[in-house]
Short mmCIF file of C-alpha atoms in Angstrom, two decimals:
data_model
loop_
_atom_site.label_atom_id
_atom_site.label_comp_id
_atom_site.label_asym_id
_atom_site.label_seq_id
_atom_site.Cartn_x
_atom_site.Cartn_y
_atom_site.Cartn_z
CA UNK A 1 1.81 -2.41 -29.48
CA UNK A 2 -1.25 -0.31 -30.73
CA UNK A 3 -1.37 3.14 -31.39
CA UNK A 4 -3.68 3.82 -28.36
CA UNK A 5 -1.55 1.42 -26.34
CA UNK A 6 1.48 3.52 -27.68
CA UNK A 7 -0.03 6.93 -26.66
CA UNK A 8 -0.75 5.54 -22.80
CA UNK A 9 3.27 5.49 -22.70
CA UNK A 10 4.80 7.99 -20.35
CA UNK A 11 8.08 8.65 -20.50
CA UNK A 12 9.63 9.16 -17.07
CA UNK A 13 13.12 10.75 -16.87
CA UNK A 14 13.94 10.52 -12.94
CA UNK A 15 11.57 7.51 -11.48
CA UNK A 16 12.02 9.04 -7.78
CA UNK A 17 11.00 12.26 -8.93
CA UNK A 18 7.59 11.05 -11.03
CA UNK A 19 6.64 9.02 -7.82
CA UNK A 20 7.31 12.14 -5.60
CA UNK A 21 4.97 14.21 -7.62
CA UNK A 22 2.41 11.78 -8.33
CA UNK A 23 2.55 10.78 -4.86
CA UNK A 24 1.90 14.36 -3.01
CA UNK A 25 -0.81 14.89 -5.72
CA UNK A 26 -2.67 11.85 -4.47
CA UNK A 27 -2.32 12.46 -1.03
CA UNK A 28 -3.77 16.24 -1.84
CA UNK A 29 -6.82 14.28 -3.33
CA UNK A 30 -6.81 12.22 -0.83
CA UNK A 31 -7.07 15.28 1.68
CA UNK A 32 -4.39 12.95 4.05
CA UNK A 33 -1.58 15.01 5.72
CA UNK A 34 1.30 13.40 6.23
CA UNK A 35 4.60 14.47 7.66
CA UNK A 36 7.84 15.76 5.15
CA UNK A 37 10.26 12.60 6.59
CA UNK A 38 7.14 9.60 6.21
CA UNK A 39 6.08 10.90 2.42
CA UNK A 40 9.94 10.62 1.69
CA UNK A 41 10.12 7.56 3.07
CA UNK A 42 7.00 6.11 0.77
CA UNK A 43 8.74 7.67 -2.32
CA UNK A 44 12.51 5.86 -1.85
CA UNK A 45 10.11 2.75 -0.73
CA UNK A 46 7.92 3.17 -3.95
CA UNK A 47 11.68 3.96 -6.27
CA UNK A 48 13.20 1.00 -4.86
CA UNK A 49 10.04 -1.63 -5.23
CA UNK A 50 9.87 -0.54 -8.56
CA UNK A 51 12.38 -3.21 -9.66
CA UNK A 52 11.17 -6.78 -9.16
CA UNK A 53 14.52 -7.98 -7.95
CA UNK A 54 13.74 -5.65 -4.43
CA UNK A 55 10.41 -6.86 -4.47
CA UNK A 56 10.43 -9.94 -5.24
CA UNK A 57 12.97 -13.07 -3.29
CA UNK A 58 14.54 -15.51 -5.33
CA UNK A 59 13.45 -19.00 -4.76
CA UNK A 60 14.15 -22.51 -6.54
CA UNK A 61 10.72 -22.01 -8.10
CA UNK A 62 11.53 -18.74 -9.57
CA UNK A 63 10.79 -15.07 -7.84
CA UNK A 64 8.26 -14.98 -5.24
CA UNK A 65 6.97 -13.07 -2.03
CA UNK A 66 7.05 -14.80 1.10
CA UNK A 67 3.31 -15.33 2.89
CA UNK A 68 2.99 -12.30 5.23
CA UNK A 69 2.62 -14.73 8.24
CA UNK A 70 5.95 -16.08 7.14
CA UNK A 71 7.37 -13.04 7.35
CA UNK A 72 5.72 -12.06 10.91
CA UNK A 73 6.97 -15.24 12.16
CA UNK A 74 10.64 -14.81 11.20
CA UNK A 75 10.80 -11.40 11.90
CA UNK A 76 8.95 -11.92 15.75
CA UNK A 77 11.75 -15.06 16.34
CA UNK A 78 15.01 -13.19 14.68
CA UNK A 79 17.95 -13.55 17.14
CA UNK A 80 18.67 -10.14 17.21
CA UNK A 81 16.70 -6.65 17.76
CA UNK A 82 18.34 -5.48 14.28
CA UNK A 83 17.33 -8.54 12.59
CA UNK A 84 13.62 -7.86 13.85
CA UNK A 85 13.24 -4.84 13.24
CA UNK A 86 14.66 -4.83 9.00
CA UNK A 87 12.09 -8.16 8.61
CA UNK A 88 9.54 -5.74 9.86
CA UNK A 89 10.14 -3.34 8.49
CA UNK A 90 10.35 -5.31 4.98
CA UNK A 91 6.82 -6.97 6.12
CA UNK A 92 5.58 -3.51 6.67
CA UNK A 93 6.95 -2.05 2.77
CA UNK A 94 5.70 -5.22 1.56
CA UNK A 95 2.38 -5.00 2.34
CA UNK A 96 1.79 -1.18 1.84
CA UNK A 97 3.07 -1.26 -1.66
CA UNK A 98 1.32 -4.75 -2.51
CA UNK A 99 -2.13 -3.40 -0.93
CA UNK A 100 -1.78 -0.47 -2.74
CA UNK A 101 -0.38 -1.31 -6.62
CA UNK A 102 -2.09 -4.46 -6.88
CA UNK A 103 -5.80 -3.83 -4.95
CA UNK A 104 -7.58 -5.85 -8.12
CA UNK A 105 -5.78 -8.89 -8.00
CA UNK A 106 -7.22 -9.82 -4.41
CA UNK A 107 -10.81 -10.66 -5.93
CA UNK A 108 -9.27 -13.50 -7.29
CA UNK A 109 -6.99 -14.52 -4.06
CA UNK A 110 -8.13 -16.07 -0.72
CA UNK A 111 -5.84 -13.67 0.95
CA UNK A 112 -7.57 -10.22 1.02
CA UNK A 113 -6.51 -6.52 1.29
CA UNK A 114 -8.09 -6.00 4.36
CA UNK A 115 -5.21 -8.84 6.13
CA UNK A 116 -2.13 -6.70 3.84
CA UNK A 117 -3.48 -3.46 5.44
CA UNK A 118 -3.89 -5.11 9.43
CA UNK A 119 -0.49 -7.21 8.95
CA UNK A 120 1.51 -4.18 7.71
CA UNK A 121 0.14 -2.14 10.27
CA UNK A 122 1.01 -4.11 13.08
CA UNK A 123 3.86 -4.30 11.44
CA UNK A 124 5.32 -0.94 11.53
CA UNK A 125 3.56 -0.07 14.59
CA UNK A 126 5.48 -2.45 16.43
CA UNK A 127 8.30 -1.36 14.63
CA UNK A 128 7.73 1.83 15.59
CA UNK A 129 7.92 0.64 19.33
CA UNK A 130 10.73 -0.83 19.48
CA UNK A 131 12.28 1.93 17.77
CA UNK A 132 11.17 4.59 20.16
CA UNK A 133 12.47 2.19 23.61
CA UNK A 134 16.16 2.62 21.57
CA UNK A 135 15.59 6.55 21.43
CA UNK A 136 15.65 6.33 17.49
CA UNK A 137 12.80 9.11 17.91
CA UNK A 138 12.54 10.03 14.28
CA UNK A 139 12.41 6.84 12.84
CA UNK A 140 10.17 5.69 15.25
CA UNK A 141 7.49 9.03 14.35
CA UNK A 142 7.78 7.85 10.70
CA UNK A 143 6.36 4.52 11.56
CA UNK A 144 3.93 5.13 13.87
CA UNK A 145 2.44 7.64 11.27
CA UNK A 146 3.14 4.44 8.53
CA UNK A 147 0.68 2.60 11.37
CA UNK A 148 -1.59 4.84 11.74
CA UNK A 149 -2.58 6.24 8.37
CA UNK A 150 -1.91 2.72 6.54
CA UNK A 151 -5.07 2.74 5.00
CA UNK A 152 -5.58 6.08 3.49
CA UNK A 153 -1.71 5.57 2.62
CA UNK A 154 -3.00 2.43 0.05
CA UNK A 155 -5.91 4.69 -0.75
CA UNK A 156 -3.28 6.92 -2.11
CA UNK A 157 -1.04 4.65 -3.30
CA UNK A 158 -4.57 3.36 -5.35
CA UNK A 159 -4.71 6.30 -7.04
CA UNK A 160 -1.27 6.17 -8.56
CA UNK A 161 -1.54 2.60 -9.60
CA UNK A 162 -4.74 3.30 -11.86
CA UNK A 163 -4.54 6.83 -13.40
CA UNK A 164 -5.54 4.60 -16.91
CA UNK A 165 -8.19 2.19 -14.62
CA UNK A 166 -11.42 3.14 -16.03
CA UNK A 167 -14.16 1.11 -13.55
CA UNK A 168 -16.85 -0.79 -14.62
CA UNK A 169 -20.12 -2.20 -13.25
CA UNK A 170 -18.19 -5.25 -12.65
CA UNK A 171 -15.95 -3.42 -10.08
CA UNK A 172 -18.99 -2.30 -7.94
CA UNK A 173 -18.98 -5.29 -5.83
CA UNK A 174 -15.47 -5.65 -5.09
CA UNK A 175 -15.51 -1.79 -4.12
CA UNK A 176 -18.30 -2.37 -1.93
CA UNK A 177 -16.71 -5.26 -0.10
CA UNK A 178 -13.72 -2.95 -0.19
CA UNK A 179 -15.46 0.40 1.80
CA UNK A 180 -17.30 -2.44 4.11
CA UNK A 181 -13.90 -4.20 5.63
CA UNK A 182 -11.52 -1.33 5.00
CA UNK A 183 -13.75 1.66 5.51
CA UNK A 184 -11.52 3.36 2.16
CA UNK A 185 -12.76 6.52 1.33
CA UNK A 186 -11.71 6.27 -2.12
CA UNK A 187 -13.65 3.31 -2.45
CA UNK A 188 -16.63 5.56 -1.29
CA UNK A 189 -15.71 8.10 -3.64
CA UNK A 190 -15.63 5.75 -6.66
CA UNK A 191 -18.77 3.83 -5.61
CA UNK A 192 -20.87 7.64 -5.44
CA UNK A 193 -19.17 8.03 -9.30
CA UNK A 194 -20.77 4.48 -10.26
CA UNK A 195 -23.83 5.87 -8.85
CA UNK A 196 -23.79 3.82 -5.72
CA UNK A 197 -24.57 5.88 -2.53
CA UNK A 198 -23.29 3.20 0.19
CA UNK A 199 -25.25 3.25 3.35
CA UNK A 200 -23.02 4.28 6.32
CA UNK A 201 -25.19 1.46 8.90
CA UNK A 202 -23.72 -1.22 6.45
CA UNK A 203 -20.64 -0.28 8.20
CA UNK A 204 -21.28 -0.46 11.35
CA UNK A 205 -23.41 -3.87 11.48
CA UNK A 206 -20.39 -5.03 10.48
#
């Protein structure tokens, strides 16, 4: 490891406690509100993700996530309410934390952020649903705000992922296909900082 490689180290002495922090100081710069019970629920989501075994389900071919469709599928045709609800639920953590840690990696996959963002949305708003029929009323307000504020949630999440990302040229594209189909404000920020002022009628001749 290099010296400069070396001094991009940071040693972190309670995980849950660094993504806590980190996380509230994104949202700030984010200027998204969220309530006490869903930003604790993003932080033990972000902890436990943080080892690949959680993440990631063991196949003959070696770790791997399931396609989200998959995972809509099973979860829609579980025999029981329980059963349906944890797969989505996982479809839900799944995506958010995917859409927001690996956001690059989708220039070079057929499967874009924009579907992450609209399957785990669905997700946990139809989690959240189900949840409120049972009475389960504070569960149920966690993932209806989960829902609702998905996308400036993997903003956020963005912004923890690449606190050493320095963007390039190359990444003005990308960002710009990025603000079009997600309408990602951070994506809008960063384009403005690559000197890119994106029209707002692209948008909306979308």
């Amino acid at each position: 490891m290099s010296e400069r490689e070396q001094a991009q180290v940071v040693t972190v002495a309670n995980l849950r406690e660094f993504f806590r922090d980190n996380l509230h100081d994104a949202l700030a710069r984010q200027h998204l509100e969220v309530e006490d019970q869903t930003e604790h629920y993003v932080v033990n989501l972000l902890t436990l993700f943080a080892r690949a075994e959680a993440l990631y389900e063991q196949t003959p071919e070696g770790p791997r996530l399931k396609p989200l469709v998959v995972m809509m599928t099973e979860a829609l045709e579980a025999r029981t309410s329980g059963d349906r609800n944890r797969g989505l639920q996982r479809l839900g953590d799944v995506s958010l934390f995917v859409a927001g840690f690996f956001a690059h990696s989708f220039a070079r996959k057929l499967i874009d952020i924009d579907y992450h963002i609209a399957m785990g949305g669905r997700a946990y708003r139809t989690l959240a649903e189900a949840l409120a029929r049972r009475r389960n009323a504070a569960l149920a307000q966690v993932f209806a705000e989960l829902a609702e504020k998905f996308q400036p949630l993997v903003d956020a999440l963005n912004e923890l992922s690449e606190t050493s990302y320095r963007h390039s040229d190359r990444d003005i594209l990308r960002l710009y296909e990025l603000w079009l189909k997600t309408g990602s404000r951070r994506s809008y920020q960063l384009l403005r900082r690559l000197g890119v002022d994106p029209a707002p009628a692209a948008r909306t001749a979308q």
